[in-house]
mmCIF file of C-alpha atoms in Angstrom:
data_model
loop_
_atom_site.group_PDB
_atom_site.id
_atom_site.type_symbol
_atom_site.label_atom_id
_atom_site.label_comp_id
_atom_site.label_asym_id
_atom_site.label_seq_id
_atom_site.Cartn_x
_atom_site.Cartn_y
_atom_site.Cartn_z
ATOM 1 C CA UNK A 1 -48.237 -45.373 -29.672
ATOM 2 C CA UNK A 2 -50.938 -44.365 -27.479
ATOM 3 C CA UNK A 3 -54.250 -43.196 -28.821
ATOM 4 C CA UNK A 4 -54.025 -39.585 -27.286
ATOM 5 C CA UNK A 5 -50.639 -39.554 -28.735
ATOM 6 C CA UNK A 6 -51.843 -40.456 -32.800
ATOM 7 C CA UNK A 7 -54.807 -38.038 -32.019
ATOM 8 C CA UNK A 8 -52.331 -35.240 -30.529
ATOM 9 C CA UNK A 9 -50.046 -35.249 -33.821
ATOM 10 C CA UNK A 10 -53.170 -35.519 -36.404
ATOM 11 C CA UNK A 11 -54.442 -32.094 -34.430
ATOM 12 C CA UNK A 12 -51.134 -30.755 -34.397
ATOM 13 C CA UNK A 13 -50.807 -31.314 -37.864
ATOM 14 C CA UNK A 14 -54.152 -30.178 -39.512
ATOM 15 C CA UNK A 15 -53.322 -26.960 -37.372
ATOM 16 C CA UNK A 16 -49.923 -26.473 -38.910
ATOM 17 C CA UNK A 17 -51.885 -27.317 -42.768
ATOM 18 C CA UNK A 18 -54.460 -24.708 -41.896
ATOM 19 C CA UNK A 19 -51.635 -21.695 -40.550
ATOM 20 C CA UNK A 20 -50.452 -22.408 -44.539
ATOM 21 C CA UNK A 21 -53.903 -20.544 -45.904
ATOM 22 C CA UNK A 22 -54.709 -18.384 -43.197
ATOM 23 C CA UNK A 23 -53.656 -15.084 -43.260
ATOM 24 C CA UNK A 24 -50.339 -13.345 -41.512
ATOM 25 C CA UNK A 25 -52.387 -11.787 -39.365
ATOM 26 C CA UNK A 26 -54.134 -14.654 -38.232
ATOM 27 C CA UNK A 27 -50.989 -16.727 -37.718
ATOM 28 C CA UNK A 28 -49.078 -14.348 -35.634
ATOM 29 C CA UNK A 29 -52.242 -13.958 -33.923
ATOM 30 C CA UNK A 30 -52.696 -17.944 -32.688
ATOM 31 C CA UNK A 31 -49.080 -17.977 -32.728
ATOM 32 C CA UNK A 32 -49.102 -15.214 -29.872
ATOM 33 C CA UNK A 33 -51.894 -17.005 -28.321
ATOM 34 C CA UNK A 34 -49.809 -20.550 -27.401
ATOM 35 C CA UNK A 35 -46.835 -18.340 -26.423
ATOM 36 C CA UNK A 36 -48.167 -17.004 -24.013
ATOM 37 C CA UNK A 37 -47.661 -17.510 -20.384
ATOM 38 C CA UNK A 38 -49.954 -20.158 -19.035
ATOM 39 C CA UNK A 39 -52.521 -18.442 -16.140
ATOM 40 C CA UNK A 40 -51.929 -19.068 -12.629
ATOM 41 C CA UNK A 41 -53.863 -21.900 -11.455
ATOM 42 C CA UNK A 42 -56.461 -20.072 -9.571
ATOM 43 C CA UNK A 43 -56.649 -20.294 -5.762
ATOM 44 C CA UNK A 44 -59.359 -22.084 -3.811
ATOM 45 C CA UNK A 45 -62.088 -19.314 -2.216
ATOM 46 C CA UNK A 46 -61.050 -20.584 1.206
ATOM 47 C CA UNK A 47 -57.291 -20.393 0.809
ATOM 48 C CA UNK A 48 -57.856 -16.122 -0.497
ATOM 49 C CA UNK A 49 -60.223 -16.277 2.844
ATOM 50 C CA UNK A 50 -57.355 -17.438 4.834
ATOM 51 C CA UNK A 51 -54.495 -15.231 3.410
ATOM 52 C CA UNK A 52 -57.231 -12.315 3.929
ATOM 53 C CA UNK A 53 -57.690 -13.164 7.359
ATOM 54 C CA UNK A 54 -53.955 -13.106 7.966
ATOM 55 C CA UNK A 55 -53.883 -9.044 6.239
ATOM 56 C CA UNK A 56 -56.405 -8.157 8.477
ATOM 57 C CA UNK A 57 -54.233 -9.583 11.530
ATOM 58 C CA UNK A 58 -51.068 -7.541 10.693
ATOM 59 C CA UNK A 59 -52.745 -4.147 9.601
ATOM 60 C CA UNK A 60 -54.949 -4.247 12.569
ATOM 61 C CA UNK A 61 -52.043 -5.153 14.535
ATOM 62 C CA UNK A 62 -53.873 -8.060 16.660
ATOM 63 C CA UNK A 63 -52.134 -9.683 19.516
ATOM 64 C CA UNK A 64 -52.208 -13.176 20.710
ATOM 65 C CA UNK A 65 -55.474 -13.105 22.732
ATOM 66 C CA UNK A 66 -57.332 -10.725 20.367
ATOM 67 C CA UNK A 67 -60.622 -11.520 18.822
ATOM 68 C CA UNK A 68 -61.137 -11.457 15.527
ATOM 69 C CA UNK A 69 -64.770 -10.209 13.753
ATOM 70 C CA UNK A 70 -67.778 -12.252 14.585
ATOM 71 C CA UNK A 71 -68.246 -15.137 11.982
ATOM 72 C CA UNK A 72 -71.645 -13.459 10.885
ATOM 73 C CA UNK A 73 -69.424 -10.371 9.853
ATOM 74 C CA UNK A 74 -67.104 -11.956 8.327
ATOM 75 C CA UNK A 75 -69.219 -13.556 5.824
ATOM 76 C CA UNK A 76 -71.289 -9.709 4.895
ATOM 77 C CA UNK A 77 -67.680 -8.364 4.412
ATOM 78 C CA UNK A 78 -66.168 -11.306 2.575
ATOM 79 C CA UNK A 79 -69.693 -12.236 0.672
ATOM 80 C CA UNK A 80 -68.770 -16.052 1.471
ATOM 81 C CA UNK A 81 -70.959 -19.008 2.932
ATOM 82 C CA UNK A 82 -71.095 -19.724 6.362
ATOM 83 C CA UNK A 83 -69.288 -23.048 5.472
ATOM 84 C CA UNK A 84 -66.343 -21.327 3.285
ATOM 85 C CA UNK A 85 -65.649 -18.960 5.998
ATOM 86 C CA UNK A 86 -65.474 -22.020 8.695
ATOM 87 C CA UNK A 87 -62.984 -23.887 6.332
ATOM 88 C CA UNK A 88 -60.984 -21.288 5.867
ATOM 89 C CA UNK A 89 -61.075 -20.745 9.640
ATOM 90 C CA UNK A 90 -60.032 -24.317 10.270
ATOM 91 C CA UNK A 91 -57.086 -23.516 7.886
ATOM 92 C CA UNK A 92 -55.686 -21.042 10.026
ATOM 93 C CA UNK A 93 -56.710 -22.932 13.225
ATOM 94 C CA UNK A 94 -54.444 -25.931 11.959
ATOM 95 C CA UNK A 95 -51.640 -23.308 11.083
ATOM 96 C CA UNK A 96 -51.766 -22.294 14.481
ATOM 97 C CA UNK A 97 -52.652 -18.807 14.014
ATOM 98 C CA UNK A 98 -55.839 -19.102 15.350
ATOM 99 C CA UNK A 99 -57.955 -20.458 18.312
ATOM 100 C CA UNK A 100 -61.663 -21.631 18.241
ATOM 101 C CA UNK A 101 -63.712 -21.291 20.842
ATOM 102 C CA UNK A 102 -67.757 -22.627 21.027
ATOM 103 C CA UNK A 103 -70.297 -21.102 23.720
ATOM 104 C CA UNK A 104 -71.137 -17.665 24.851
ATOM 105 C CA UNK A 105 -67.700 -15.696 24.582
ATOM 106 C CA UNK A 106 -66.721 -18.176 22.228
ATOM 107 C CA UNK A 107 -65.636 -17.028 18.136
ATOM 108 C CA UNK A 108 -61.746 -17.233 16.875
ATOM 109 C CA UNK A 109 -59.162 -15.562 18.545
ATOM 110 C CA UNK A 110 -55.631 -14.962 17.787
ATOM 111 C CA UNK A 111 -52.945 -17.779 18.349
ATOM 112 C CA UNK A 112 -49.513 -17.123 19.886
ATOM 113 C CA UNK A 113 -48.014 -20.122 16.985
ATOM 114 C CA UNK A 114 -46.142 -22.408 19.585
ATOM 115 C CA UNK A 115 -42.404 -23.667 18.980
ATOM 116 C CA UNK A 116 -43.896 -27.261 19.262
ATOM 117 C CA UNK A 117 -46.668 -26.707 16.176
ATOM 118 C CA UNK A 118 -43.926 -24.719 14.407
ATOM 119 C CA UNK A 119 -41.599 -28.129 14.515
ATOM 120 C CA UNK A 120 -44.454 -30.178 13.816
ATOM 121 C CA UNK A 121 -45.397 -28.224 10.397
ATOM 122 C CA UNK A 122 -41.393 -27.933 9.152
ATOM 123 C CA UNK A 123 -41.716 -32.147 10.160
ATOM 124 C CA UNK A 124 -44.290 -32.536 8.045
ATOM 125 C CA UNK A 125 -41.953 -30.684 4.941
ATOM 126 C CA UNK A 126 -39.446 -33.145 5.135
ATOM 127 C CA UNK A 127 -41.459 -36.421 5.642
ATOM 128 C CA UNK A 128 -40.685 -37.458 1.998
ATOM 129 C CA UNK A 129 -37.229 -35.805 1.724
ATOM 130 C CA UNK A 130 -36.071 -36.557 5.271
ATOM 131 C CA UNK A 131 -32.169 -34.981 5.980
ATOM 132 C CA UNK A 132 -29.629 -37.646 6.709
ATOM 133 C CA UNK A 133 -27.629 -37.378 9.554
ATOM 134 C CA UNK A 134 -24.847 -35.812 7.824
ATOM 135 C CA UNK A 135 -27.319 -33.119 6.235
ATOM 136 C CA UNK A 136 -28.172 -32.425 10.305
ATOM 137 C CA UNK A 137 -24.473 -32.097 11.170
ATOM 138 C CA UNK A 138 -23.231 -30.390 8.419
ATOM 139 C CA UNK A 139 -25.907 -27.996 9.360
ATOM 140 C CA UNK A 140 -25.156 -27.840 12.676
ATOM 141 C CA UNK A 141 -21.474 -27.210 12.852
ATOM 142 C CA UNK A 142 -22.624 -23.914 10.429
ATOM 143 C CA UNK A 143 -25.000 -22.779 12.991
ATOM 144 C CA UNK A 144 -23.937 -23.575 16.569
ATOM 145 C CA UNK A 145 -20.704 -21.543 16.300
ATOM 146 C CA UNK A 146 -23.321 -18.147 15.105
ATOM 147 C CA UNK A 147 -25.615 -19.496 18.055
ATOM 148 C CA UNK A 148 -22.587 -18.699 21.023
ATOM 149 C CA UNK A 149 -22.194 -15.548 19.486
ATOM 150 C CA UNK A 150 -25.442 -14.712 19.949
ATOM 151 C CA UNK A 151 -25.062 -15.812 23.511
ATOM 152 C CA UNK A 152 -22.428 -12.948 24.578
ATOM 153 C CA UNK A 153 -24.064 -10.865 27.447
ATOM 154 C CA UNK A 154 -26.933 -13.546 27.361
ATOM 155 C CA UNK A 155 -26.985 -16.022 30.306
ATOM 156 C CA UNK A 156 -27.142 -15.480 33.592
ATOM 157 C CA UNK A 157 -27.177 -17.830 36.919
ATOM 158 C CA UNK A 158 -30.575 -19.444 35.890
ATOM 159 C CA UNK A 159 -29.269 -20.367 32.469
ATOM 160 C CA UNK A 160 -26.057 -21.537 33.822
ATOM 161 C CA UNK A 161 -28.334 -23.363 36.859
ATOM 162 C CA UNK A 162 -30.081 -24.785 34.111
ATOM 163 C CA UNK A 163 -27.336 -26.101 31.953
ATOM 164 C CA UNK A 164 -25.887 -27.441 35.222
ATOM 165 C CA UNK A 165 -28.705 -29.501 36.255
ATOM 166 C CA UNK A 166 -29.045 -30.918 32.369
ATOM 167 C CA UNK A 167 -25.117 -32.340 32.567
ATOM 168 C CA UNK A 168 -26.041 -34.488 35.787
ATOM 169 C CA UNK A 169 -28.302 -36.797 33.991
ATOM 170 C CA UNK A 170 -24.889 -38.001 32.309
ATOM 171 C CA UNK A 171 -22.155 -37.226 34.494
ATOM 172 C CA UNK A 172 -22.370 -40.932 35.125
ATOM 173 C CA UNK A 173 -21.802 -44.213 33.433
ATOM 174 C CA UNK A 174 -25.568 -45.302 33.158
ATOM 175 C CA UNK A 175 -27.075 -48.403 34.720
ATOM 176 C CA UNK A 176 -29.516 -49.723 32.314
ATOM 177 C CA UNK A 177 -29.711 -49.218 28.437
ATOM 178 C CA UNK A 178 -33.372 -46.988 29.593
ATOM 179 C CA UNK A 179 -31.437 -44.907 31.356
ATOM 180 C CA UNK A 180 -28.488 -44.398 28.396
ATOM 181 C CA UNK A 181 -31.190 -43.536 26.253
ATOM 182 C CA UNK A 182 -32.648 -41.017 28.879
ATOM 183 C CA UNK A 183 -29.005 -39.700 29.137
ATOM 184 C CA UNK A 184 -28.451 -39.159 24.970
ATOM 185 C CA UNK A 185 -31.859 -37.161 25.150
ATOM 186 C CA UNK A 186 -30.610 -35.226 28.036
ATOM 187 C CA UNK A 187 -27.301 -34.743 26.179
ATOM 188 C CA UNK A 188 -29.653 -32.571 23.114
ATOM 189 C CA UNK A 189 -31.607 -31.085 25.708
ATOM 190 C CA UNK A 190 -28.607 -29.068 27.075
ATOM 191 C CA UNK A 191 -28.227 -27.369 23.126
ATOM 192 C CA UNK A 192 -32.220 -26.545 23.530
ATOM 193 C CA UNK A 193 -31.138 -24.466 27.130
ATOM 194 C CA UNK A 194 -28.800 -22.701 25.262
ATOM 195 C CA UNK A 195 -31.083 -21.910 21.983
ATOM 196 C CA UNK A 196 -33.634 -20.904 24.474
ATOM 197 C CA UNK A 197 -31.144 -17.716 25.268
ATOM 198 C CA UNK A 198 -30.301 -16.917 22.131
ATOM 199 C CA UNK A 199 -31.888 -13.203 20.897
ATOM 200 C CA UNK A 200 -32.037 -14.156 17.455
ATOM 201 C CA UNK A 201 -35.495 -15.553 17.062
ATOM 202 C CA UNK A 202 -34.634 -16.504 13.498
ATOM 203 C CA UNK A 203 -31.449 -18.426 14.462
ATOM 204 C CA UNK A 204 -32.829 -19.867 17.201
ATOM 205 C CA UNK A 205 -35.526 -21.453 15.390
ATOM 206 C CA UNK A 206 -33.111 -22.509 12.847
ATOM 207 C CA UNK A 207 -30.824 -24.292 15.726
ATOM 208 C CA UNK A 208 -33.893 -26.188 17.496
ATOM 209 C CA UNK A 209 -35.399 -28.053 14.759
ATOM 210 C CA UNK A 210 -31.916 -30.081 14.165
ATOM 211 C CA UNK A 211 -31.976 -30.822 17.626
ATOM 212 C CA UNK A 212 -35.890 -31.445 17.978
ATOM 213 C CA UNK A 213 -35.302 -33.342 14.445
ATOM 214 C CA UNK A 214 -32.846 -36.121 15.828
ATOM 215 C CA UNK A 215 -34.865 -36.176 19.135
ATOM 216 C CA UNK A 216 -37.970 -37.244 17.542
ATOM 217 C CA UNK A 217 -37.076 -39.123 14.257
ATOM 218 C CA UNK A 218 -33.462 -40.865 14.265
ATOM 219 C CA UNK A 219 -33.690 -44.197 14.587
ATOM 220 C CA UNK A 220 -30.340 -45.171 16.276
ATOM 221 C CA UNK A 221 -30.581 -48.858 16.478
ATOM 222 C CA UNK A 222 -26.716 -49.114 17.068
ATOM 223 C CA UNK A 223 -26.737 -46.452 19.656
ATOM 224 C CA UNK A 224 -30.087 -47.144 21.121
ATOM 225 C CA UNK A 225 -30.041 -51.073 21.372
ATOM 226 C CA UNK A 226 -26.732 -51.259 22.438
ATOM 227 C CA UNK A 227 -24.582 -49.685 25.041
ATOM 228 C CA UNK A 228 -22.088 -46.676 23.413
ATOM 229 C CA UNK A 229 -20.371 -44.898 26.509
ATOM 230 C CA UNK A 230 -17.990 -43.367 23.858
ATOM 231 C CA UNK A 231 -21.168 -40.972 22.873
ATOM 232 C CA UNK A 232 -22.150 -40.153 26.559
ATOM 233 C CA UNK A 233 -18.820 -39.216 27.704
ATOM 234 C CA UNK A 234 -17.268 -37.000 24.919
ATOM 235 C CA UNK A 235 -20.473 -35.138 24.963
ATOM 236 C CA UNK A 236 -20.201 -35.072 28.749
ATOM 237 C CA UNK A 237 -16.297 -33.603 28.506
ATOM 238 C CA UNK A 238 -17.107 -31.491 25.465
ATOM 239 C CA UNK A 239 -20.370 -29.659 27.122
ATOM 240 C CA UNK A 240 -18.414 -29.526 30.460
ATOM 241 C CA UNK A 241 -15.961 -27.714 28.921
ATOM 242 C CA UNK A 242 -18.189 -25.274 26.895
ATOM 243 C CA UNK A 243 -20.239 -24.112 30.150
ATOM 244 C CA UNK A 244 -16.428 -23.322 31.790
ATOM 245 C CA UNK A 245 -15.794 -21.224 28.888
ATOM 246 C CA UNK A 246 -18.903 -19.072 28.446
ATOM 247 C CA UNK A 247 -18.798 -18.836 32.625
ATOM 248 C CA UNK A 248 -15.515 -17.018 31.472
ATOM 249 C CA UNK A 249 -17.122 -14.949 28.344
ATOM 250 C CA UNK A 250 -14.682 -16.733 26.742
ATOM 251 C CA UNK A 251 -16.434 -16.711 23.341
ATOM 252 C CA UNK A 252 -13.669 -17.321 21.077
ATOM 253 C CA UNK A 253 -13.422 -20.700 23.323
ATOM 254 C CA UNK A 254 -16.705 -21.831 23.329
ATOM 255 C CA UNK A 255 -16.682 -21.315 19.335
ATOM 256 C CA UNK A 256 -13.980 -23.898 18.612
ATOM 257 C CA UNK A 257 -15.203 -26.300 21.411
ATOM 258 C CA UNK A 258 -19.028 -26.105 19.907
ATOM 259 C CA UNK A 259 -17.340 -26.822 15.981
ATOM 260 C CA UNK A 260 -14.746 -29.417 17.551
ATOM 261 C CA UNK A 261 -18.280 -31.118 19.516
ATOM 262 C CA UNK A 262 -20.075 -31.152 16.672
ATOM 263 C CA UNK A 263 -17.733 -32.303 14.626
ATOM 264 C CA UNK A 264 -16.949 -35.521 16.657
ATOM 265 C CA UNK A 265 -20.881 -36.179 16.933
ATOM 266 C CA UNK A 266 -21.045 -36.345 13.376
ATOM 267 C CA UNK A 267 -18.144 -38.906 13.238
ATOM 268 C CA UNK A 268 -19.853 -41.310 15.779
ATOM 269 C CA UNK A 269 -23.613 -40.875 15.049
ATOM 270 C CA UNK A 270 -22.323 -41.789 10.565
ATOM 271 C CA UNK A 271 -19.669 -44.338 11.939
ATOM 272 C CA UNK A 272 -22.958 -46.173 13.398
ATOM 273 C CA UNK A 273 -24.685 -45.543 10.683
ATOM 274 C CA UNK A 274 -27.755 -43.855 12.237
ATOM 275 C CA UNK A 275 -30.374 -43.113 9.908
ATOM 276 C CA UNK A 276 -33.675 -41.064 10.241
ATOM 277 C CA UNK A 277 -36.729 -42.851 10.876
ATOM 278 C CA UNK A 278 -39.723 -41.756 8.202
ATOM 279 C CA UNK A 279 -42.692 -41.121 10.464
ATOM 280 C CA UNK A 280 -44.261 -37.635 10.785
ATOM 281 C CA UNK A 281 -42.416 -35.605 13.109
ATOM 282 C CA UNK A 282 -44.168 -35.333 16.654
ATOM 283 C CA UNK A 283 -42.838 -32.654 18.641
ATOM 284 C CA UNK A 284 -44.810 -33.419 21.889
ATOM 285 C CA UNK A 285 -43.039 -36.070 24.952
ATOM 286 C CA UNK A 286 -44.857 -39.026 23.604
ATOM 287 C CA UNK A 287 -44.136 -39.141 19.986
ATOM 288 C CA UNK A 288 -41.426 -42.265 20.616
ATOM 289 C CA UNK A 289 -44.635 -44.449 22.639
ATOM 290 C CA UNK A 290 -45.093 -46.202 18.618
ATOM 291 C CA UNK A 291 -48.403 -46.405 16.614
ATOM 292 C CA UNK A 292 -51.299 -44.971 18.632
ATOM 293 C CA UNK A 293 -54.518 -46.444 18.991
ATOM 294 C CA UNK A 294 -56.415 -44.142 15.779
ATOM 295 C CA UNK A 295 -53.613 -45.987 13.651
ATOM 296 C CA UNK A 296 -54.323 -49.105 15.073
ATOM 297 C CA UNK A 297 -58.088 -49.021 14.228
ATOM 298 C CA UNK A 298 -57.419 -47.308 10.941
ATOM 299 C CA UNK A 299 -54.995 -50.759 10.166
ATOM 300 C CA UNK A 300 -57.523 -52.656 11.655
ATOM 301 C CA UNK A 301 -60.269 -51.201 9.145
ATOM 302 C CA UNK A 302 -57.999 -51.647 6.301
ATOM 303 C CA UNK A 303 -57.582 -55.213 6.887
ATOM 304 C CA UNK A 304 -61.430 -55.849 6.973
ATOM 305 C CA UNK A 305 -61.909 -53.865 3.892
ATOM 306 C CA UNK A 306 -59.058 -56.247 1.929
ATOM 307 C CA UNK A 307 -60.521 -59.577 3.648
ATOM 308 C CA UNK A 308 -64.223 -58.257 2.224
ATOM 309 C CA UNK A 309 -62.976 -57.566 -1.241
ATOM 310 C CA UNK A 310 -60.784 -60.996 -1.329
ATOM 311 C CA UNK A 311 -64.090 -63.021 -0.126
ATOM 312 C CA UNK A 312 -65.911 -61.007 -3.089
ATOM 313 C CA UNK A 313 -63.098 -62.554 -5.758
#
C-alpha cells in the first residue's frame, strides 16, 4: 500500500474517532460540509474575456466586417492587462470569430467563421476518437435522404451545370491509378454541390463534414493503391441516375436512389476494409502532400535532443 494511501485511512480514521466526542451539531455540520457539491473549477481570466467578447458581438449585433472596441478600451472596461486582453483575443482569432489586423486601421474585426476552419475545429474533436467508416455511412444513409428533401424547389441550371461537369471526371474508365484517385475525389465532390444547395444551414453542415471527413483522412490503401473500377462506376450509374430524377422533381426517387447509393458505398469501402487515417484533419487542397516541412524540423530537433541526452548517459 502506497504511502498516501496508509496516511489517507489514518486521517480518515482519527476524523471518524473525533465525530464520536464532538457534538451533534458539529457533526451534521462537517458532515454537510463534504456533502456538498464540489465548486466549479474556476475559469481562466482570458477564457471569461473571450466568452465576454462573444456577448458583446450578439447584443450589439456586429456583422462580419465590423470592428470591435479599440484594445485600449477594452482593457478600462474589462480592468484586464494589455497581455490578458491579447490572449483572449488570440482565442477568438483561432476560433475564427475574429480577424487581427496591425498598422493604422488595424485592431480586431469580426470574422465571417469559414466552412473550411469550421471542419478543421470538428477534425480536431475526433483526432483521438476518429469514426470508422461504418460510423460515416451509417451516418450518412440517415442524413442524405433529409438532405434531397431539402433540395425540393432548390437547384436550378447552374446547380444542375455544376453537378454535370463533376460526373465527367468519371464517366470514364481512368488511365492511370492518379487519375482513379482524382476520379473517387471527384465522385464526393458531386455530394458537396448538392450540400452547397441545401437551405438548412444546420443539415448542411452536418452532411459536409462526412464527406470532407473521408476526403481528408481515410486511408484507402486497397482502393487507393490498387485499381477498383467497381467503386467508380456504381457511383457513376447511381449519381447519373439521381441528377435524372431531381431534373424530374422526382423526390420520392432521388430518396431511395441516395439510401440504395449509400448503402452500396458502405458495402465496398468495409469489404476493403478502409480505415481512417489518425492525422489532424486539414480541410485545405494540400492536406494529402504528407508531413510538411515545420514537422520535419520539429522531428529533426527531437532527434538531436535524444542523440544529446544518449551521449550524456
Amino acid at each position: 500500500m502506497r504511502l498516501s494511501q496508509v496516511l489517507y485511512q489514518r486521517l480518515l480514521y482519527a476524523t471518524v474517532q473525533a465525530m464520536d466526542d464532538c457534538p451533534f451539531a458539529l457533526v451534521n455540520s462537517f458532515r454537510n460540509r463534504m456533502n456538498r457539491p464540489r465548486q466549479p473549477i474556476r475559469r481562466k481570466r482570458t477564457e471569461v474575456i473571450a466568452d465576454a467578447v462573444k456577448e458583446y458581438i450578439a447584443r450589439h449585433g456586429l456583422k462580419p466586417g465590423d470592428r470591435l472596441p479599440q484594445e485600449s478600451d477594452l482593457i478600462d472596461a474589462l480592468q484586464a492587462s494589455k497581455g490578458t486582453i491579447r490572449e483572449a483575443l488570440r482565442g477568438l482569432e483561432a476560433q475564427g470569430l475574429i480577424q487581427t489586423r496591425t498598422g493604422p486601421g488595424g485592431g480586431a474585426f469580426i470574422s465571417d467563421v469559414s466552412d473550411d476552419r469550421a471542419m478543421e475545429l470538428l477534425g480536431n474533436y475526433f483526432f483521438f476518437k476518429p469514426p470508422t467508416i461504418h460510423d460515416i455511412y451509417e451516418a450518412r444513409k440517415a442524413l442524405w435522404p433529409a438532405l434531397i428533401t431539402s433540395l425540393e424547389g432548390q437547384l436550378d441550371e447552374t446547380a444542375f451545370a455544376r453537378l454535370e461537369e463533376t460526373i465527367t471526371y468519371y464517366d470514364h474508365a481512368p488511365e492511370s491509378l492518379d487519375e482513379e484517385r482524382i476520379q473517387r475525389l471527384k465522385e464526393l465532390e458531386f455530394h458537396l454541390v448538392l450540400v452547397d444547395y441545401c437551405p438548412n444551414p444546420l443539415l448542411a453542415m452536418m452532411c459536409r463534414f462526412p464527406i470532407r471527413l473521408l476526403m481528408s483522412l481515410t486511408v484507402c490503401q486497397k482502393i487507393y493503391d490498387l485499381p477498383y473500377p467497381e467503386l467508380r462506376q456504381r457511383g457513376y450509374r447511381y449519381q447519373r441516375r439521381l441528377v435524372d430524377a431531381l431534373r424530374a422533381a422526382n423526390m420520392e426517387e432521388a430518396r431511395c436512389i441516395v439510401s440504395e447509393h449509400m448503402q452500396a458505398a458502405q458495402e465496398l469501402m468495409e469489404s476493403r476494409e478502409a480505415m481512417l487515417e489518425k492525422a489532424f484533419f486539414k480541410a485545405s487542397s494540400d492536406a494529402g502532400e504528407g508531413a510538411n516541412r515545420d514537422y520535419l524540423a520539429l522531428v529533426d530537433y527531437a532527434s538531436l535532443l535524444n542523440d544529446g541526452r544518449d551521449s550524456q548517459r
